[in-house]
Short mmCIF file of N, CA and C in Angstrom, two decimals:
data_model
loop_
_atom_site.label_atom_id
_atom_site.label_comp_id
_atom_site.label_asym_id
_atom_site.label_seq_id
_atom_site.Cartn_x
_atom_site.Cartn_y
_atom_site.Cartn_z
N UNK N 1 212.89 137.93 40.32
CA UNK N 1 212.13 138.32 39.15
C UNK N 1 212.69 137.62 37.92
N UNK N 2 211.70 137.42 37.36
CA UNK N 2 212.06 136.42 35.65
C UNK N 2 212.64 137.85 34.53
N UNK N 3 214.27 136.82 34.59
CA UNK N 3 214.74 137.84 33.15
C UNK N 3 214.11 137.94 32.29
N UNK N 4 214.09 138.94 31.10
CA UNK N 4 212.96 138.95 29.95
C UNK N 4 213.42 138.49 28.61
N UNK N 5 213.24 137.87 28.31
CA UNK N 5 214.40 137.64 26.94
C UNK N 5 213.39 138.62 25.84
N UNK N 6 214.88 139.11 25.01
CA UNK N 6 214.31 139.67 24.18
C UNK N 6 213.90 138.80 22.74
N UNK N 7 212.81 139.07 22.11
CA UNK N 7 212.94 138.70 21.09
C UNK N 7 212.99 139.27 19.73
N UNK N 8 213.42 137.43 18.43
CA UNK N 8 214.06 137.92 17.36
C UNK N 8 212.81 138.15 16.32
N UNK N 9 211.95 137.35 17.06
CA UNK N 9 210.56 137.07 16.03
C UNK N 9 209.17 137.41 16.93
N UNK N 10 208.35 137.79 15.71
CA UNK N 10 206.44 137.70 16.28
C UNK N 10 205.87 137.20 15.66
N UNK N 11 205.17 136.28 16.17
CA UNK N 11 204.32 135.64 15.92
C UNK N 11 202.82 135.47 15.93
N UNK N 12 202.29 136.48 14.98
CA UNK N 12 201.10 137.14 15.46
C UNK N 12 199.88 136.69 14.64
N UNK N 13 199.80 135.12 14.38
CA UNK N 13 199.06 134.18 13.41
C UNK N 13 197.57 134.40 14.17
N UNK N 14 196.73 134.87 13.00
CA UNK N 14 195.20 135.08 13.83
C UNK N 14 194.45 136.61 13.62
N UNK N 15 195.70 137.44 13.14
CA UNK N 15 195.68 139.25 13.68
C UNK N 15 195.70 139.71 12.95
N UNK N 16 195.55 139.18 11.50
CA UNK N 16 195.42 139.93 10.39
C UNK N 16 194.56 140.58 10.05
N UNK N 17 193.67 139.61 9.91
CA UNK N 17 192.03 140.56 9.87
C UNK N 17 192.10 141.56 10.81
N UNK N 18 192.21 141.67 11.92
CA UNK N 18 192.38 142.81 12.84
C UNK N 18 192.78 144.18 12.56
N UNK N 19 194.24 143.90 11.76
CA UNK N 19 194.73 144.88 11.84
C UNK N 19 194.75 145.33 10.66
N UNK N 20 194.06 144.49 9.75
CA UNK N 20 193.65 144.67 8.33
C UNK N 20 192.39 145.89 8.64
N UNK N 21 191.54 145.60 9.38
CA UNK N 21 189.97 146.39 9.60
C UNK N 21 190.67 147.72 10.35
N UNK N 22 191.65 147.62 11.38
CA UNK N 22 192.09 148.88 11.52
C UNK N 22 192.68 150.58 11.10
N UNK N 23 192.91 149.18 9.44
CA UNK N 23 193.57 150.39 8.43
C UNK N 23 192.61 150.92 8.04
N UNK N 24 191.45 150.45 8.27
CA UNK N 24 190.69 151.73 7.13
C UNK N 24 190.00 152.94 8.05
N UNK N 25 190.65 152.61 9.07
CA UNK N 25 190.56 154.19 9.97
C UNK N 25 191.83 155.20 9.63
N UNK N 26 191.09 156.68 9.66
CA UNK N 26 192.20 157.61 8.83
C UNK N 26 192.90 157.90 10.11
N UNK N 27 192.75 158.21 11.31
CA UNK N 27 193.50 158.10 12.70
C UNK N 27 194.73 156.61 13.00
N UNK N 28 195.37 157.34 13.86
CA UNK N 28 196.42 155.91 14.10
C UNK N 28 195.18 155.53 15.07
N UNK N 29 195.49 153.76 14.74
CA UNK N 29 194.69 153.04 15.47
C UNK N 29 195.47 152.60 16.73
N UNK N 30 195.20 151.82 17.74
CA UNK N 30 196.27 151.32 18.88
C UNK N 30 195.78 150.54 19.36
N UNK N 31 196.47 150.06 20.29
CA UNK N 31 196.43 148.41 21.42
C UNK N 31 197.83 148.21 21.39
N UNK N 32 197.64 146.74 22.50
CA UNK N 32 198.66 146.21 23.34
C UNK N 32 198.54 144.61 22.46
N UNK N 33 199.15 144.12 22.30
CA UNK N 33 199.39 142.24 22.15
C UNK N 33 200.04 141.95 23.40
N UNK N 34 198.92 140.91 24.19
CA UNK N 34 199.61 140.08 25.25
C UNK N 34 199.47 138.85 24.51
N UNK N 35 200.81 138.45 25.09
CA UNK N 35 200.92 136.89 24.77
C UNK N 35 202.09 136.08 26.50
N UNK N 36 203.49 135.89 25.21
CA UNK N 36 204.51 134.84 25.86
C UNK N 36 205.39 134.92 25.04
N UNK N 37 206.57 134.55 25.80
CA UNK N 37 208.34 134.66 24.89
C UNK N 37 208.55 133.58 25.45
N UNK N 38 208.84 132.56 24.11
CA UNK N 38 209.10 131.32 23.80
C UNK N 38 210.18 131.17 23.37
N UNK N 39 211.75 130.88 23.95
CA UNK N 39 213.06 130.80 23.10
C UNK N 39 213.03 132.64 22.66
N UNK N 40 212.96 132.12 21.27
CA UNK N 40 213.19 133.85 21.00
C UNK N 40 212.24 134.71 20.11
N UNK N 41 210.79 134.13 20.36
CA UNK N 41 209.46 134.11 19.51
C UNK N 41 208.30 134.91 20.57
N UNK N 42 208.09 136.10 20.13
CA UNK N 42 206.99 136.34 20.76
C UNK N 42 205.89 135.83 20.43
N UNK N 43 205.22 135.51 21.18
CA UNK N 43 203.74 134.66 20.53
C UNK N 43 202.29 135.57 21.05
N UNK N 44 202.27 135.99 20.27
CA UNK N 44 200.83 137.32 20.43
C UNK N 44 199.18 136.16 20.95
N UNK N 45 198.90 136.22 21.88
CA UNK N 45 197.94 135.61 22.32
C UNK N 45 196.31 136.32 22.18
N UNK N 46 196.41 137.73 22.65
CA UNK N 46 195.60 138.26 22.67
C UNK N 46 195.77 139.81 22.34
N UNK N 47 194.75 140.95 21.50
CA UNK N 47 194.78 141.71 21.11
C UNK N 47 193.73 142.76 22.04
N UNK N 48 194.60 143.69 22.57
CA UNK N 48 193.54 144.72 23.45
C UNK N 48 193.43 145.96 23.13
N UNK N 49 192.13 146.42 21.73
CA UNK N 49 192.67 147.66 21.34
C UNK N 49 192.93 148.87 22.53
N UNK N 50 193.11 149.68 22.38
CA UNK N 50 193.30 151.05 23.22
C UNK N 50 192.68 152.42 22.49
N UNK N 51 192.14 153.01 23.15
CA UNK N 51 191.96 154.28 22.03
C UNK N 51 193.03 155.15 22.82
N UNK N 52 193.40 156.24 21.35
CA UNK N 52 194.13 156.95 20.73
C UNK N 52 193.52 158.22 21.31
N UNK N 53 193.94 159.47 22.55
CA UNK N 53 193.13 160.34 22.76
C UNK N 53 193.93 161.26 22.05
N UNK N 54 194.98 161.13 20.99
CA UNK N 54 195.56 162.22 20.30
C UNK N 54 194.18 161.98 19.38
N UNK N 55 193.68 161.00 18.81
CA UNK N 55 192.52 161.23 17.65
C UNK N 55 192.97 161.73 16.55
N UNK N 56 194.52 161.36 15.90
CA UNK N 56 195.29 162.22 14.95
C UNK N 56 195.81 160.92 13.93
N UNK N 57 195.70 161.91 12.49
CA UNK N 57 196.56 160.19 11.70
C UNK N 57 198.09 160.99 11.83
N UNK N 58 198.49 161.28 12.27
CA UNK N 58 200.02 161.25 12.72
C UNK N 58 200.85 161.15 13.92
N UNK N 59 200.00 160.73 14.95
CA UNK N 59 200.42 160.84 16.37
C UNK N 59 199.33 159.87 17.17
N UNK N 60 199.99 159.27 18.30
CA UNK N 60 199.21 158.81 19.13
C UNK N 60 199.71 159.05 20.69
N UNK N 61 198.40 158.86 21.11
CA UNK N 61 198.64 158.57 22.72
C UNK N 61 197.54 157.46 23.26
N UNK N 62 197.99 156.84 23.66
CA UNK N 62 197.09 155.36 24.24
C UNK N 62 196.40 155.56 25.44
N UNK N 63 194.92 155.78 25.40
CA UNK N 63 194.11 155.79 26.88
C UNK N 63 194.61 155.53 28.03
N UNK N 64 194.92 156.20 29.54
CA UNK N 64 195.81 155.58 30.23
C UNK N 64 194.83 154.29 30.78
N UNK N 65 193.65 154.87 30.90
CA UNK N 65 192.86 153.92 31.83
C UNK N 65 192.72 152.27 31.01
N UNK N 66 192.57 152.67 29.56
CA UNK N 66 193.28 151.30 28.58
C UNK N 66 194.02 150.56 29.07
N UNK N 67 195.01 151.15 29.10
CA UNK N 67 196.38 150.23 28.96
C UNK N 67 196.35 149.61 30.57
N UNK N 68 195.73 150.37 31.45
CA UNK N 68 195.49 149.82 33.46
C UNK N 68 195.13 148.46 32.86
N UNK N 69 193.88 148.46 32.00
CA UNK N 69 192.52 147.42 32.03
C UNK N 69 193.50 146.44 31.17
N UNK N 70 193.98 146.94 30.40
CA UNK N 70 194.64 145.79 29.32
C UNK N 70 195.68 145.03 30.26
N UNK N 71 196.43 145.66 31.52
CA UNK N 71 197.20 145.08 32.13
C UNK N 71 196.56 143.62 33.04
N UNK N 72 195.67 144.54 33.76
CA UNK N 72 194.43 143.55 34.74
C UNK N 72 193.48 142.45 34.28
N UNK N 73 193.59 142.67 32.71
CA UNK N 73 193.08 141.38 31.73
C UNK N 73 194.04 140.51 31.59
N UNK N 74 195.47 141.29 31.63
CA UNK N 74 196.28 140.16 30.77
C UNK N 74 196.82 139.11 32.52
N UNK N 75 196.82 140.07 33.00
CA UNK N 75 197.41 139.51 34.57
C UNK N 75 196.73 138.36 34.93
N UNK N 76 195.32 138.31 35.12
CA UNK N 76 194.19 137.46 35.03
C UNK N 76 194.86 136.24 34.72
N UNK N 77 194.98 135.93 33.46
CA UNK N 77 195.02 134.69 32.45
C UNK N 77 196.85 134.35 32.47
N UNK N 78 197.65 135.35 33.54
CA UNK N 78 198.65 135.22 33.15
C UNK N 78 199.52 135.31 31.89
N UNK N 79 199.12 136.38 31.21
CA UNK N 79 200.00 137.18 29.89
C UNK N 79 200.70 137.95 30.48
N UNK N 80 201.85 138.48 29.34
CA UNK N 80 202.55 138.93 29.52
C UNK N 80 202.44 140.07 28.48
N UNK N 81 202.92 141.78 28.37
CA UNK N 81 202.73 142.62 27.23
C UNK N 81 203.45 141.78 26.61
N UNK N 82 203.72 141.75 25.13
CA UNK N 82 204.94 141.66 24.05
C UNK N 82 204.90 142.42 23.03
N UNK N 83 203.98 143.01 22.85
CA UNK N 83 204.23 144.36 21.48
C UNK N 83 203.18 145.79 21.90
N UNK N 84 203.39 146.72 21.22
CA UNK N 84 202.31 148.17 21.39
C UNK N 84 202.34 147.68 20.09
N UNK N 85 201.32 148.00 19.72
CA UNK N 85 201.05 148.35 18.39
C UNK N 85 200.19 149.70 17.76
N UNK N 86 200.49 149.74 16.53
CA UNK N 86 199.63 151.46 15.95
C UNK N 86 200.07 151.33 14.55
N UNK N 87 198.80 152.09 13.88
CA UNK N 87 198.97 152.30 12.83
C UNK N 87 199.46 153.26 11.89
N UNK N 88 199.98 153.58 10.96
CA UNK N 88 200.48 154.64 10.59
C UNK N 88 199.50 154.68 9.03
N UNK N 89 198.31 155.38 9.77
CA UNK N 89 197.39 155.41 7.95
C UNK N 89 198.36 156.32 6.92
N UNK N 90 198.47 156.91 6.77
CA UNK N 90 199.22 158.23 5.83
C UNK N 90 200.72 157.95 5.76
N UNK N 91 201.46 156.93 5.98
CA UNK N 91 202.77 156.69 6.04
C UNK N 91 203.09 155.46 6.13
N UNK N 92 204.65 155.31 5.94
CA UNK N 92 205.45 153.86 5.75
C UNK N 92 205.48 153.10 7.30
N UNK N 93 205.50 152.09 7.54
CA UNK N 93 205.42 151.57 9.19
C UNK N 93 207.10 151.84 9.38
N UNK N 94 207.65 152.74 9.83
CA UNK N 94 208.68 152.73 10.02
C UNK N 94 208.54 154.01 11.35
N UNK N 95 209.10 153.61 12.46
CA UNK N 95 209.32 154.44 13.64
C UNK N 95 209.49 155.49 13.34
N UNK N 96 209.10 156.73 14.20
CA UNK N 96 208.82 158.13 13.94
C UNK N 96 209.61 158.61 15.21
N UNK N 97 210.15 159.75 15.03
CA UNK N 97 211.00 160.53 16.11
C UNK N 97 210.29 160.32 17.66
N UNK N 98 208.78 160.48 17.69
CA UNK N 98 207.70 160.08 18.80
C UNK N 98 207.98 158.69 19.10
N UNK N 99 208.18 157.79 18.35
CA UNK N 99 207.81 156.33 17.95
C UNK N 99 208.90 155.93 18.91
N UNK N 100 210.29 156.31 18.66
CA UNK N 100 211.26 155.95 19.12
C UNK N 100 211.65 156.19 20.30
N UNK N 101 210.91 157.61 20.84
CA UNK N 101 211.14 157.70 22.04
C UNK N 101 209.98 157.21 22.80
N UNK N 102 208.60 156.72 22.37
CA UNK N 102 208.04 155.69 23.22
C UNK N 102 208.62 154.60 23.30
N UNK N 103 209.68 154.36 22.43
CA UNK N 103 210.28 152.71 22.68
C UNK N 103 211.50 152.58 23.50
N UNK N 104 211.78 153.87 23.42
CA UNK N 104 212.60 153.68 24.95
C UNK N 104 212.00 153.62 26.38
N UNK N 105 211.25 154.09 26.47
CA UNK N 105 209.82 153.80 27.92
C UNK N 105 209.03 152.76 28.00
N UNK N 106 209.11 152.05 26.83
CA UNK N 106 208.07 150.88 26.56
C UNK N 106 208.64 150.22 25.52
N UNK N 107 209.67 148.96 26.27
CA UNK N 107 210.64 148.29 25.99
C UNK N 107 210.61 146.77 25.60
N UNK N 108 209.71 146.82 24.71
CA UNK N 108 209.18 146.17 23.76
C UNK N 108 208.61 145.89 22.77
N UNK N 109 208.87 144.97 22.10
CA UNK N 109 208.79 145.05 20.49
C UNK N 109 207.58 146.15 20.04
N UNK N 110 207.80 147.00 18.79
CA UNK N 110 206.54 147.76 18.17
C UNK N 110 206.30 147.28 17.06
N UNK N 111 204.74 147.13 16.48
CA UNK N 111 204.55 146.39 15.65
C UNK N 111 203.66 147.90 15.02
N UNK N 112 203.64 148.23 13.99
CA UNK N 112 203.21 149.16 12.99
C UNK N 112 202.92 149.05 11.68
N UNK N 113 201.65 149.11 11.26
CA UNK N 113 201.26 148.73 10.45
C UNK N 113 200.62 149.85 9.50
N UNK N 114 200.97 149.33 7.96
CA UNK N 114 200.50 150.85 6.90
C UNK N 114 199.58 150.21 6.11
N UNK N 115 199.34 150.33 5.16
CA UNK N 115 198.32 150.25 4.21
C UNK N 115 199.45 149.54 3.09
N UNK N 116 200.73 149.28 3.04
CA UNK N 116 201.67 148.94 2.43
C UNK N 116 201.93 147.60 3.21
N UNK N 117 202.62 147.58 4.20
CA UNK N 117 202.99 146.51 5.08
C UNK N 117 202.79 146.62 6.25
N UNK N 118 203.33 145.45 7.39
CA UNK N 118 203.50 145.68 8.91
C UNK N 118 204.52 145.29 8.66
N UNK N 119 205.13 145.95 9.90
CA UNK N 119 206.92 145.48 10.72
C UNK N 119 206.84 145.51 11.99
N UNK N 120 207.81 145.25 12.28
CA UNK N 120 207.85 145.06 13.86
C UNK N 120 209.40 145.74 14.60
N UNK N 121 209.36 146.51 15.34
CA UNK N 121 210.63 146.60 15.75
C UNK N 121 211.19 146.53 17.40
N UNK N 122 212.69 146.74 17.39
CA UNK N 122 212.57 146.81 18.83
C UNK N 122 213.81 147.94 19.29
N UNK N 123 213.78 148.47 20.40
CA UNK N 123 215.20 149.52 20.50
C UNK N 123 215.69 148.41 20.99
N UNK N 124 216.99 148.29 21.48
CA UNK N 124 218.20 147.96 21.84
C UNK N 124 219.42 148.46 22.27
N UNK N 125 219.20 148.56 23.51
CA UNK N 125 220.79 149.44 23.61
C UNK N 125 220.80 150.63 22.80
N UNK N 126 219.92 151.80 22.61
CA UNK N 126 219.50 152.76 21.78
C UNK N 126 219.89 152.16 20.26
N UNK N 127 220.25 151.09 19.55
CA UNK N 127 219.91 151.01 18.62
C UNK N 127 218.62 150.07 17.87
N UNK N 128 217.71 150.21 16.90
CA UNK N 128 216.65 149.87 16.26
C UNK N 128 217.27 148.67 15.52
N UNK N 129 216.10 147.81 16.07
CA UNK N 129 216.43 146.12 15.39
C UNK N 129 215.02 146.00 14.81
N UNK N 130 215.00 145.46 13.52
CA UNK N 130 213.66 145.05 12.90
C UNK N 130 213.48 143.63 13.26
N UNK N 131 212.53 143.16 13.41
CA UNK N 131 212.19 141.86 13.94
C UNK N 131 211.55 141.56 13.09
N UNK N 132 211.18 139.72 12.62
CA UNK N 132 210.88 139.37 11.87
C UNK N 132 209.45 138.52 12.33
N UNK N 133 208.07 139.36 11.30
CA UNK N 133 206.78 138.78 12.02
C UNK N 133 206.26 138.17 10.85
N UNK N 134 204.88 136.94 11.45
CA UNK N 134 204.32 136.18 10.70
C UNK N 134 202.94 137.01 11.01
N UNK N 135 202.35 136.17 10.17
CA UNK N 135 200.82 136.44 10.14
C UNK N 135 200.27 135.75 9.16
N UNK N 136 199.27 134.77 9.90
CA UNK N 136 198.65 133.84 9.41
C UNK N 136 196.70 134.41 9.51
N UNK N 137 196.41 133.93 8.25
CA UNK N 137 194.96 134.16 8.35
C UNK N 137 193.94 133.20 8.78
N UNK N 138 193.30 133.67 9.95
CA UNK N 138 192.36 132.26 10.59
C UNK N 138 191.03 133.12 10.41
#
């Protein structure tokens, strides 16, 4: 099996508008980014929203049957996950007590986005590393 490298950066040029149109839902919004880890660059290829069956702006839970389909799409074309993503309408993008313990089960970068900014983070060895993302407008 292929080691996973972690990465230091995302690269998520294309996804703005996306996740720009997502904010103006008062619920956390969700999806998966499949892409590829390049050196030490995640490169976000494709965006698969998910719905949210918490239906809450402070909590989420990601469709399971979503995230099956988002897998069997990305498998297809040969992607790989590299981020969850969600929104935090009513708050700062900064990991939430929930947040953190989905990122220990799902061990890869989180990208969260407010009405202020996006960030991106990752656990590590139980400690939280902020990662550094782009976003380019196409």
């Amino acid at each position: 099996m292929k080691e996973r490298l972690l990465p230091e950066k995302i690269d998520c040029s294309g996804f703005r508008t996306i996740i720009d149109a997502l904010l103006r839902y008062d619920t956390e919004q969700t999806g998966l980014f499949f892409g590829e880890i390049i050196d030490d660059v995640a490169i976000c290829r494709v965006f698969f929203p998910t719905r949210n069956i918490e239906d809450s702006s402070v909590r989420f839970e990601m469709d399971p049957w979503d995230i099956v389909v988002g897998h069997l799409v990305a498998e297809k074309y040969s992607l790989d996950l590299v981020a969850v993503f969600h929104t935090h309408p009513c708050g700062r993008p900064f990991p939430s007590r929930l947040d953190l313990r989905g990122m220990e089960l799902w061990r890869v970068p989180w990208i969260i986005a407010s009405k202020q900014e996006t960030r991106a983070y990752i656990l590590v060895g139980g400690n939280l590393r902020e990662l550094s993302i782009k976003f380019l407008y196409v």
